[in-house]
Coordinates of N, CA and C in Angstrom, one line a residue:
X1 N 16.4 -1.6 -30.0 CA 16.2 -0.3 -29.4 C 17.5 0.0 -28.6
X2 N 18.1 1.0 -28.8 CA 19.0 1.7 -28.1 C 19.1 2.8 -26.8
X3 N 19.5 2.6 -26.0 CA 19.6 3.4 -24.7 C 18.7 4.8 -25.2
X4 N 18.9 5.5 -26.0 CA 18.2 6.9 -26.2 C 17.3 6.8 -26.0
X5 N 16.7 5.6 -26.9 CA 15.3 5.8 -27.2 C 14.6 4.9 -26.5
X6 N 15.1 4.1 -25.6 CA 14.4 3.4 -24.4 C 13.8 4.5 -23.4
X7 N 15.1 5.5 -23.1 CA 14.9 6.5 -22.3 C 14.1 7.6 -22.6
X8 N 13.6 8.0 -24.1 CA 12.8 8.8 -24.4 C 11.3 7.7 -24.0
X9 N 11.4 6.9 -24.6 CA 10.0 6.1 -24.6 C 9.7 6.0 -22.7
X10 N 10.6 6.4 -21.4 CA 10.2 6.2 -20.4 C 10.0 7.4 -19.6
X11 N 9.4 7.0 -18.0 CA 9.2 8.1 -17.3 C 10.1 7.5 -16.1
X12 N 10.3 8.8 -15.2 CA 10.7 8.3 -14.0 C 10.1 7.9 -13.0
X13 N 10.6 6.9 -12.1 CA 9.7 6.4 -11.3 C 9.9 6.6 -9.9
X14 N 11.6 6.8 -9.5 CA 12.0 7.3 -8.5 C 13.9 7.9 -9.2
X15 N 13.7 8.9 -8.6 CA 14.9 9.7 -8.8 C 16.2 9.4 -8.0
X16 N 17.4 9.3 -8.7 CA 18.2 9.1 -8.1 C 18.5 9.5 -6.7
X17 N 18.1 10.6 -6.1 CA 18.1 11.1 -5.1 C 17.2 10.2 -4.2
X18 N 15.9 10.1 -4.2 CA 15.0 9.4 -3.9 C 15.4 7.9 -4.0
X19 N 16.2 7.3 -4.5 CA 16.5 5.7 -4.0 C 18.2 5.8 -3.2
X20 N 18.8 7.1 -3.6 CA 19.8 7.0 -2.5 C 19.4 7.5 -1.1
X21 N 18.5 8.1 -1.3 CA 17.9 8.8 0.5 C 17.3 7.2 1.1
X22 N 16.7 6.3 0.3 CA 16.4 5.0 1.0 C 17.6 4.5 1.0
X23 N 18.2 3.9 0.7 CA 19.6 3.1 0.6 C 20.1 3.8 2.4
X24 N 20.3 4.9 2.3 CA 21.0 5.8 3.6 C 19.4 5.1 4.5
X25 N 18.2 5.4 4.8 CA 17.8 4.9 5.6 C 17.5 3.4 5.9
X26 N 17.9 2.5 4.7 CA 18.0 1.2 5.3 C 19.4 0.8 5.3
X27 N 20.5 1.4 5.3 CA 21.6 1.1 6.1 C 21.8 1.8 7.8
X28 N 20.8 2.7 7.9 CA 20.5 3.1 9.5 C 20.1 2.3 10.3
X29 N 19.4 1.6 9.2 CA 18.4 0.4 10.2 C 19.4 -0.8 10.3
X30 N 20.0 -1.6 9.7 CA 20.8 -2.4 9.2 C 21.8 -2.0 10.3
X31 N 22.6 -1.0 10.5 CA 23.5 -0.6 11.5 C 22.5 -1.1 13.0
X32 N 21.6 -1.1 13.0 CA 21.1 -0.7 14.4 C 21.0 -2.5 14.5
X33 N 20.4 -3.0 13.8 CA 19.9 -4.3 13.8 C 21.2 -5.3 13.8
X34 N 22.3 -5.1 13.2 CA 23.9 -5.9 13.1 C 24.8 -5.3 13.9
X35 N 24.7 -4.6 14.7 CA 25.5 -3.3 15.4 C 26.8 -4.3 15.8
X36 N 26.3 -5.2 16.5 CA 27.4 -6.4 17.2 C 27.5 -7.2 16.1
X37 N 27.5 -7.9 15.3 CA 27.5 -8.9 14.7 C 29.0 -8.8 13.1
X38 N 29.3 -10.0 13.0 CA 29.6 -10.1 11.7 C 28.9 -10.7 10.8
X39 N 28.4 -10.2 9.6 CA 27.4 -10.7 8.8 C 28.5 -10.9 7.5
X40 N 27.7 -12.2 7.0 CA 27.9 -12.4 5.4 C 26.7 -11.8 4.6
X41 N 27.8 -10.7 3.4 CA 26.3 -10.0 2.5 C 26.7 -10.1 1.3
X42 N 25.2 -11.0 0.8 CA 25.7 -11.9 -0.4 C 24.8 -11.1 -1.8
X43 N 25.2 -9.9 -2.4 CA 24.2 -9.2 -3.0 C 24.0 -10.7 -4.5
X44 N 22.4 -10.4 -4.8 CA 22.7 -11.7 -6.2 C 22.5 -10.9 -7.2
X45 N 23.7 -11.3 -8.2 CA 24.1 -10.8 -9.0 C 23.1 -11.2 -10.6
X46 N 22.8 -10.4 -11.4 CA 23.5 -8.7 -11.7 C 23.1 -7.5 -11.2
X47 N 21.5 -7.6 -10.8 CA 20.9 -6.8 -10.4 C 21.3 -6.2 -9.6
X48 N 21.9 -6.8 -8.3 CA 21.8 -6.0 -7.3 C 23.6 -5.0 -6.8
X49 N 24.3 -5.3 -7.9 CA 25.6 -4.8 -8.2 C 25.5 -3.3 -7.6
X50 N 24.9 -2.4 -8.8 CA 24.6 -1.1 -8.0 C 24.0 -0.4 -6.4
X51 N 23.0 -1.6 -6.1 CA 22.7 -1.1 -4.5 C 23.6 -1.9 -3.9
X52 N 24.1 -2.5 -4.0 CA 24.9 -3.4 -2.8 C 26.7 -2.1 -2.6
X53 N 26.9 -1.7 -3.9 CA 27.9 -0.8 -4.2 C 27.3 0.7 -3.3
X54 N 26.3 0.7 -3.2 CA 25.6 2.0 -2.3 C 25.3 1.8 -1.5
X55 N 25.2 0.4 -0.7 CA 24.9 0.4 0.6 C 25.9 -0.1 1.3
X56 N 26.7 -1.1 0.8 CA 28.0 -1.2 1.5 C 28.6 -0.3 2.1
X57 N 28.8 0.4 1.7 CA 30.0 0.9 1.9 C 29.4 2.0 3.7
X58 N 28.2 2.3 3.5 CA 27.2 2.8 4.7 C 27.4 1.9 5.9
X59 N 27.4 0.5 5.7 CA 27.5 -0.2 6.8 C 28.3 -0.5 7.7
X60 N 28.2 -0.2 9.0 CA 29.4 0.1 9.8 C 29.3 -0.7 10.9
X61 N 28.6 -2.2 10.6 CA 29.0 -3.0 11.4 C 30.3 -4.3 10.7
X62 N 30.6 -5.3 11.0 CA 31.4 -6.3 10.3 C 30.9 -6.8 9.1
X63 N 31.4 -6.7 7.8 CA 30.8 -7.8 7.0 C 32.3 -8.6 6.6
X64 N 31.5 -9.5 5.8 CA 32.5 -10.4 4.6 C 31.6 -10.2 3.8
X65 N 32.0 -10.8 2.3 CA 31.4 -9.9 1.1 C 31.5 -11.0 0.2
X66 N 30.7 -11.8 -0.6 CA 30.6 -12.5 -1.2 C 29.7 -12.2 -2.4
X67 N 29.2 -13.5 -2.8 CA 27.6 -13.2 -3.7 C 27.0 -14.0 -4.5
X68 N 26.0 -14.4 -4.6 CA 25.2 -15.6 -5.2 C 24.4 -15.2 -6.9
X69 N 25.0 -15.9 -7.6 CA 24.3 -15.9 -8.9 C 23.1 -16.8 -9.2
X70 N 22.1 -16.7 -9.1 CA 20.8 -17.2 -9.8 C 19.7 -16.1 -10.6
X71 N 19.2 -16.7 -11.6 CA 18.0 -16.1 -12.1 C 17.1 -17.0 -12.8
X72 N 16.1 -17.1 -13.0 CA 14.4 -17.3 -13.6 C 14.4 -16.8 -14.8
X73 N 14.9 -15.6 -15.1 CA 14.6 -14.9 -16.6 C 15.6 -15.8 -17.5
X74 N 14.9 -15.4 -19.2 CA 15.6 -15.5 -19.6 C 14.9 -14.7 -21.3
X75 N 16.2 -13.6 -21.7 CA 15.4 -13.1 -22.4 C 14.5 -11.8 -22.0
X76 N 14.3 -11.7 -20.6 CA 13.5 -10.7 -20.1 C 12.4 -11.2 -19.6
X77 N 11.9 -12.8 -19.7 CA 10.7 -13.1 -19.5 C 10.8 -14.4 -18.2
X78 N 10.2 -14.4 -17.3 CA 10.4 -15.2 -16.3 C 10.0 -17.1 -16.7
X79 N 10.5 -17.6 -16.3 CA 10.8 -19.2 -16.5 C 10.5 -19.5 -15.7
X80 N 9.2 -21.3 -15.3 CA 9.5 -21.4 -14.0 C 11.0 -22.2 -13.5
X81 N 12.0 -22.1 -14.1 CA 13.3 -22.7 -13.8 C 14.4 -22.1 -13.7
X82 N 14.8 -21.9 -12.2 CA 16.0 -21.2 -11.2 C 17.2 -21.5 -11.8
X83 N 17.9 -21.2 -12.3 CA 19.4 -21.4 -13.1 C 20.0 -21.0 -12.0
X84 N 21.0 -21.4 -11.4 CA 22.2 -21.5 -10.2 C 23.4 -21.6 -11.2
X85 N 24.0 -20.3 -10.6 CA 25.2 -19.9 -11.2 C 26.0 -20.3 -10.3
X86 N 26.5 -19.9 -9.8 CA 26.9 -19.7 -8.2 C 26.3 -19.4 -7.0
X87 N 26.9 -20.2 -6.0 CA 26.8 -20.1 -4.6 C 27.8 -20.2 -3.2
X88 N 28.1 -19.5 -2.6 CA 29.4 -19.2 -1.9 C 29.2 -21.0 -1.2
X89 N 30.9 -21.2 -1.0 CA 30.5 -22.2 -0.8 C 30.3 -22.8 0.3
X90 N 29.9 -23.9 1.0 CA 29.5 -24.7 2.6 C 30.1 -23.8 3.6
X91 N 31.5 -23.9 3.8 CA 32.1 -23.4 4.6 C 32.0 -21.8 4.7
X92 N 32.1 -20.7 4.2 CA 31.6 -19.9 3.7 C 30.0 -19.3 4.4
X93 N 29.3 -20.3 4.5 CA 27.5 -20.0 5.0 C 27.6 -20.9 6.2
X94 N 28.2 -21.7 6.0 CA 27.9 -22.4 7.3 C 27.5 -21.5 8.9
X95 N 26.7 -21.7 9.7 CA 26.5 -21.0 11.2 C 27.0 -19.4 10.9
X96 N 26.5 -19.0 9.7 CA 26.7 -17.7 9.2 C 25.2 -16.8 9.8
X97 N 25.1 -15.6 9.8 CA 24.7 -14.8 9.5 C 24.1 -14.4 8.7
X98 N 23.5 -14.1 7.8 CA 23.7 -13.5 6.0 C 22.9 -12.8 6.0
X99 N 22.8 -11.7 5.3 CA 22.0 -10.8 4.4 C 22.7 -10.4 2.9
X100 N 21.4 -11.0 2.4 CA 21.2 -11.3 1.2 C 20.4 -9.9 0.4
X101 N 21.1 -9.0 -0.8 CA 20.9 -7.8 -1.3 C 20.3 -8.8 -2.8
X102 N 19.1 -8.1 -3.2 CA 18.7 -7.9 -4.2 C 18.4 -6.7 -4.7
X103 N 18.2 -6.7 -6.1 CA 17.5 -5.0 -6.7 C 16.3 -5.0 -6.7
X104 N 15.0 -6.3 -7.0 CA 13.5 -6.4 -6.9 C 13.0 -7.6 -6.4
X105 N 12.0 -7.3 -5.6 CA 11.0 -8.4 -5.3 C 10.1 -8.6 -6.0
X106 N 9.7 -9.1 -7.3 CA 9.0 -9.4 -8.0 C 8.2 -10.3 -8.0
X107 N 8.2 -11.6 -8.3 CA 7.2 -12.6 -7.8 C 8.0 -13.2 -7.1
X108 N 9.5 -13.0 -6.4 CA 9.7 -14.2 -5.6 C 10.3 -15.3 -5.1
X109 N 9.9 -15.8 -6.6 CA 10.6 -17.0 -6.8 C 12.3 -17.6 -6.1
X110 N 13.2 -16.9 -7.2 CA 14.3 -16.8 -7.0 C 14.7 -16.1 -5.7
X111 N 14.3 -14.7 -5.0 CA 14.9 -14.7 -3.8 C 14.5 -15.9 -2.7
X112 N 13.1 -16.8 -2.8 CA 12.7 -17.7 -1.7 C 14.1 -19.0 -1.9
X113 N 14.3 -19.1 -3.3 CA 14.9 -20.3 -4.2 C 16.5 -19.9 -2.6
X114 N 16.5 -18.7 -3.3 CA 18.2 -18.7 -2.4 C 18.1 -18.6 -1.1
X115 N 17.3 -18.2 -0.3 CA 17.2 -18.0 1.0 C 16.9 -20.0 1.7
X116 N 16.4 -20.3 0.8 CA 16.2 -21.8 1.3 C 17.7 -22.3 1.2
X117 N 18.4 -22.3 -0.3 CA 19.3 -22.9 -0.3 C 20.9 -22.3 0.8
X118 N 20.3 -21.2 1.0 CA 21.7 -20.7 2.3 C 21.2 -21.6 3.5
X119 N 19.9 -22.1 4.1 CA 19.3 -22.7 5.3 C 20.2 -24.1 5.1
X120 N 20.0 -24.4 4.3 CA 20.0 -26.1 4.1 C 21.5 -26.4 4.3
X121 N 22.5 -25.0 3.6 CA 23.9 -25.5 3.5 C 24.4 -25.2 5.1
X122 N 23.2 -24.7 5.9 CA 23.9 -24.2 7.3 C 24.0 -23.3 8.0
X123 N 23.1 -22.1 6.9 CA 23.1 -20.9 7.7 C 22.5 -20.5 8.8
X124 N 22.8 -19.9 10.2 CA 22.9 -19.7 11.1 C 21.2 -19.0 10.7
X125 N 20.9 -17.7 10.4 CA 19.9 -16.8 9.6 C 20.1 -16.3 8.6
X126 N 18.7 -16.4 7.9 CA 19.1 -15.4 7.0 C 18.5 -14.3 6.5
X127 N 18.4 -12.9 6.3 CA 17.8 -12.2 6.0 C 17.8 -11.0 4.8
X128 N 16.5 -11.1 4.1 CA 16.6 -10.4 2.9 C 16.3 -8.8 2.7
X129 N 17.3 -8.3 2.0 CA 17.0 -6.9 1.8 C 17.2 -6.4 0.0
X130 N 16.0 -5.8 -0.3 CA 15.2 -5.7 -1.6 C 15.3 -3.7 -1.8
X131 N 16.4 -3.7 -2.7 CA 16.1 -2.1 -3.0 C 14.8 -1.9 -3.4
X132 N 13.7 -2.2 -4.2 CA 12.2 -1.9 -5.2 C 11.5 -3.6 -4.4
X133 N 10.5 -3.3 -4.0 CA 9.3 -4.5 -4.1 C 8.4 -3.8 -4.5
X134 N 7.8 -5.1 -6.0 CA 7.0 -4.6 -6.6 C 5.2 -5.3 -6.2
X135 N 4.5 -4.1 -6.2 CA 3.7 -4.7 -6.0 C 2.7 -5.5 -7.4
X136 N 2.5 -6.6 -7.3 CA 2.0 -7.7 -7.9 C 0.7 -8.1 -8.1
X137 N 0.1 -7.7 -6.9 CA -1.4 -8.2 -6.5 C -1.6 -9.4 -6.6
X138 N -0.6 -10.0 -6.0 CA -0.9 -11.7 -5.5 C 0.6 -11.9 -4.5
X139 N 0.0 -13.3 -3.8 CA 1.0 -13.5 -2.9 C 2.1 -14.1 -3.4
X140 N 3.6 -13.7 -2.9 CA 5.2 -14.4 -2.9 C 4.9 -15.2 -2.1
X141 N 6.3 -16.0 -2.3 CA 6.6 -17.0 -1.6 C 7.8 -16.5 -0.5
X142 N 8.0 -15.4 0.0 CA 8.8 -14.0 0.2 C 8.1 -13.1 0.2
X143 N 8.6 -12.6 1.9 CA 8.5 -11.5 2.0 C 10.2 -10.6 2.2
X144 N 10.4 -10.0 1.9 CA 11.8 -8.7 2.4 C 12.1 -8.5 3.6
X145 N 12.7 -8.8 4.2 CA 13.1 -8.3 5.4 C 13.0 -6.6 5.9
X146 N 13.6 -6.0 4.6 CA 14.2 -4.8 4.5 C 13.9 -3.9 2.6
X147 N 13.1 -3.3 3.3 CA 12.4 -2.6 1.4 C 13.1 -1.4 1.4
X148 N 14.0 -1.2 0.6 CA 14.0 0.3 0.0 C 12.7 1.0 -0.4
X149 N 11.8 0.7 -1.7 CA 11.0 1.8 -1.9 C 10.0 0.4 -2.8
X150 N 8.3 1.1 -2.9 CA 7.9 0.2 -3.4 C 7.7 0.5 -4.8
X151 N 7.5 -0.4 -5.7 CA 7.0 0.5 -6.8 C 5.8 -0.7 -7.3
X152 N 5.1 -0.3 -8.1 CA 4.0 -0.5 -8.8 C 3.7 -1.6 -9.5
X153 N 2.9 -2.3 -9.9 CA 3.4 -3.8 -11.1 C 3.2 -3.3 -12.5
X154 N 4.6 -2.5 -12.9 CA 4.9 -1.7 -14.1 C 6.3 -2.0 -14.2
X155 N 7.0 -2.2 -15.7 CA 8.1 -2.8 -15.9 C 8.9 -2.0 -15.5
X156 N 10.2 -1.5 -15.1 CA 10.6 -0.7 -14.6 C 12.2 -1.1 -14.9
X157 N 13.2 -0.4 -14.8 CA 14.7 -0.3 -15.3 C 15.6 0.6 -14.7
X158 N 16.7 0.3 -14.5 CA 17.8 1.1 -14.0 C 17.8 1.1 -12.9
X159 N 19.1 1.3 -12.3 CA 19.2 1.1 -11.3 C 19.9 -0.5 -10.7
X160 N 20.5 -0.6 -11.9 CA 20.4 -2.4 -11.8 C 19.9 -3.0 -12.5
X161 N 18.4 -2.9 -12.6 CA 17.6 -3.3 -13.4 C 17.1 -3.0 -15.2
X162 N 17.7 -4.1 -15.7 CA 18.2 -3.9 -17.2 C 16.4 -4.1 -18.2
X163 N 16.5 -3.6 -19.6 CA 15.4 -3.4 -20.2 C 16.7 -4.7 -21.3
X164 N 16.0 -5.3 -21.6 CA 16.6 -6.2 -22.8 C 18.0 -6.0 -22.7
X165 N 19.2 -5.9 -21.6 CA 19.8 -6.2 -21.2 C 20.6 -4.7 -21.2
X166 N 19.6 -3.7 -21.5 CA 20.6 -2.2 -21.2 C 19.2 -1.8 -19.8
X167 N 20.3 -0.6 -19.9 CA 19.7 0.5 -18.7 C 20.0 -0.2 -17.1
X168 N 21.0 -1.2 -17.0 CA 21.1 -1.2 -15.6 C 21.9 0.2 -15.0
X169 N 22.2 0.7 -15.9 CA 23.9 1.9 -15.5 C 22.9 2.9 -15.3
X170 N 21.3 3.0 -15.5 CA 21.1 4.3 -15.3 C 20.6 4.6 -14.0
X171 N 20.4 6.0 -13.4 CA 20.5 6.3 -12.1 C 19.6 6.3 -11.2
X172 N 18.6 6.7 -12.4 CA 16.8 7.1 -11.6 C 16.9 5.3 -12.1
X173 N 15.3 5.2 -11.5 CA 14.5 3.8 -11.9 C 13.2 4.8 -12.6
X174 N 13.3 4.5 -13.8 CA 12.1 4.2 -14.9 C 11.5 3.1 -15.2
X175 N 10.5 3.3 -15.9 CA 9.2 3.1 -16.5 C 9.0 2.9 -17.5
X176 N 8.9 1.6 -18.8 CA 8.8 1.7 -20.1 C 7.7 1.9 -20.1
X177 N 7.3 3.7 -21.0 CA 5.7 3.1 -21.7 C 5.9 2.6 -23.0
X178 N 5.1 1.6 -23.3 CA 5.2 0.9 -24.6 C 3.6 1.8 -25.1

């Protein structure tokens, strides 16, 4: 299936306007809460490429800029096994700060997976912020620190978030209906 017709077969779920108006109100908050501070923000990649690219740049207290590769999927379908791509390294997290950007909170797994492993290597705190948490109807092992917008337990794309490895480029966040 190709981009067209992914996009014909979906609906919108939030409008590009509508996830940049959140991005702008949780970098308000993010300013208020880091005002003093230098923070490490480690968006995990791939997903969270596009909101970290739109929220950055809002935040007007100190960062350094890194970023941690892990995922669970594979194929589109979740595994229970965390593949570690990368991780910034010791010295780097050590008596750090961090805030850690994702694109969804989904079950979990993987943002608890990284937030443990920043603790262990030394981090000072760490705190997570989630453009979409989806609701599930059962409990994470995680909660977000910081939610952009919530959305529904419906598959959803763009925005970061790829359908069989397209539609992260797109603007709004959709909806496959199959």
């Amino acid at each position: 299936m190709g981009l067209a017709e992914l996009i014909s077969s979906s609906e919108v779920v939030f409008s590009n306007n509508e996830i940049e108006t959140s991005i702008g109100e949780m970098a308000e908050t993010l300013n208020k809460t880091y005002r003093d501070q230098h923070v490490l923000v480690l968006p995990v990649l791939s997903g969270a490429i596009p909101f970290a690219g739109h929220l950055i740049p809002k935040l007007t207290f100190e960062v350094t800029i890194n970023y941690f590769h892990a995922s669970r999927y594979a194929k589109n379908i979740g595994t229970d096994n965390i593949k570690l791509i990368y991780e910034p390294p010791d010295e780097a997290v050590k008596n750090r700060s961090i805030l850690v950007l994702d694109d969804i909170l989904d079950q979990g797994d993987t943002l608890a997976f990284i937030k443990q492993r920043l603790l262990v290597k030394g981090a000072l705190e760490v705190s997570t912020a989630v453009l979409f948490d989806k609701a599930i109807g059962k409990s994470k092992p995680i909660q977000a620190d910081y939610i952009g917008l919530d959305v529904p337990d419906i598959y959803v794309y763009g925005f970061g978030l790829d359908f069989n490895g397209i539609g992260r480029n797109m603007a709004d966040l959709y909806a496959y209906n199959n």
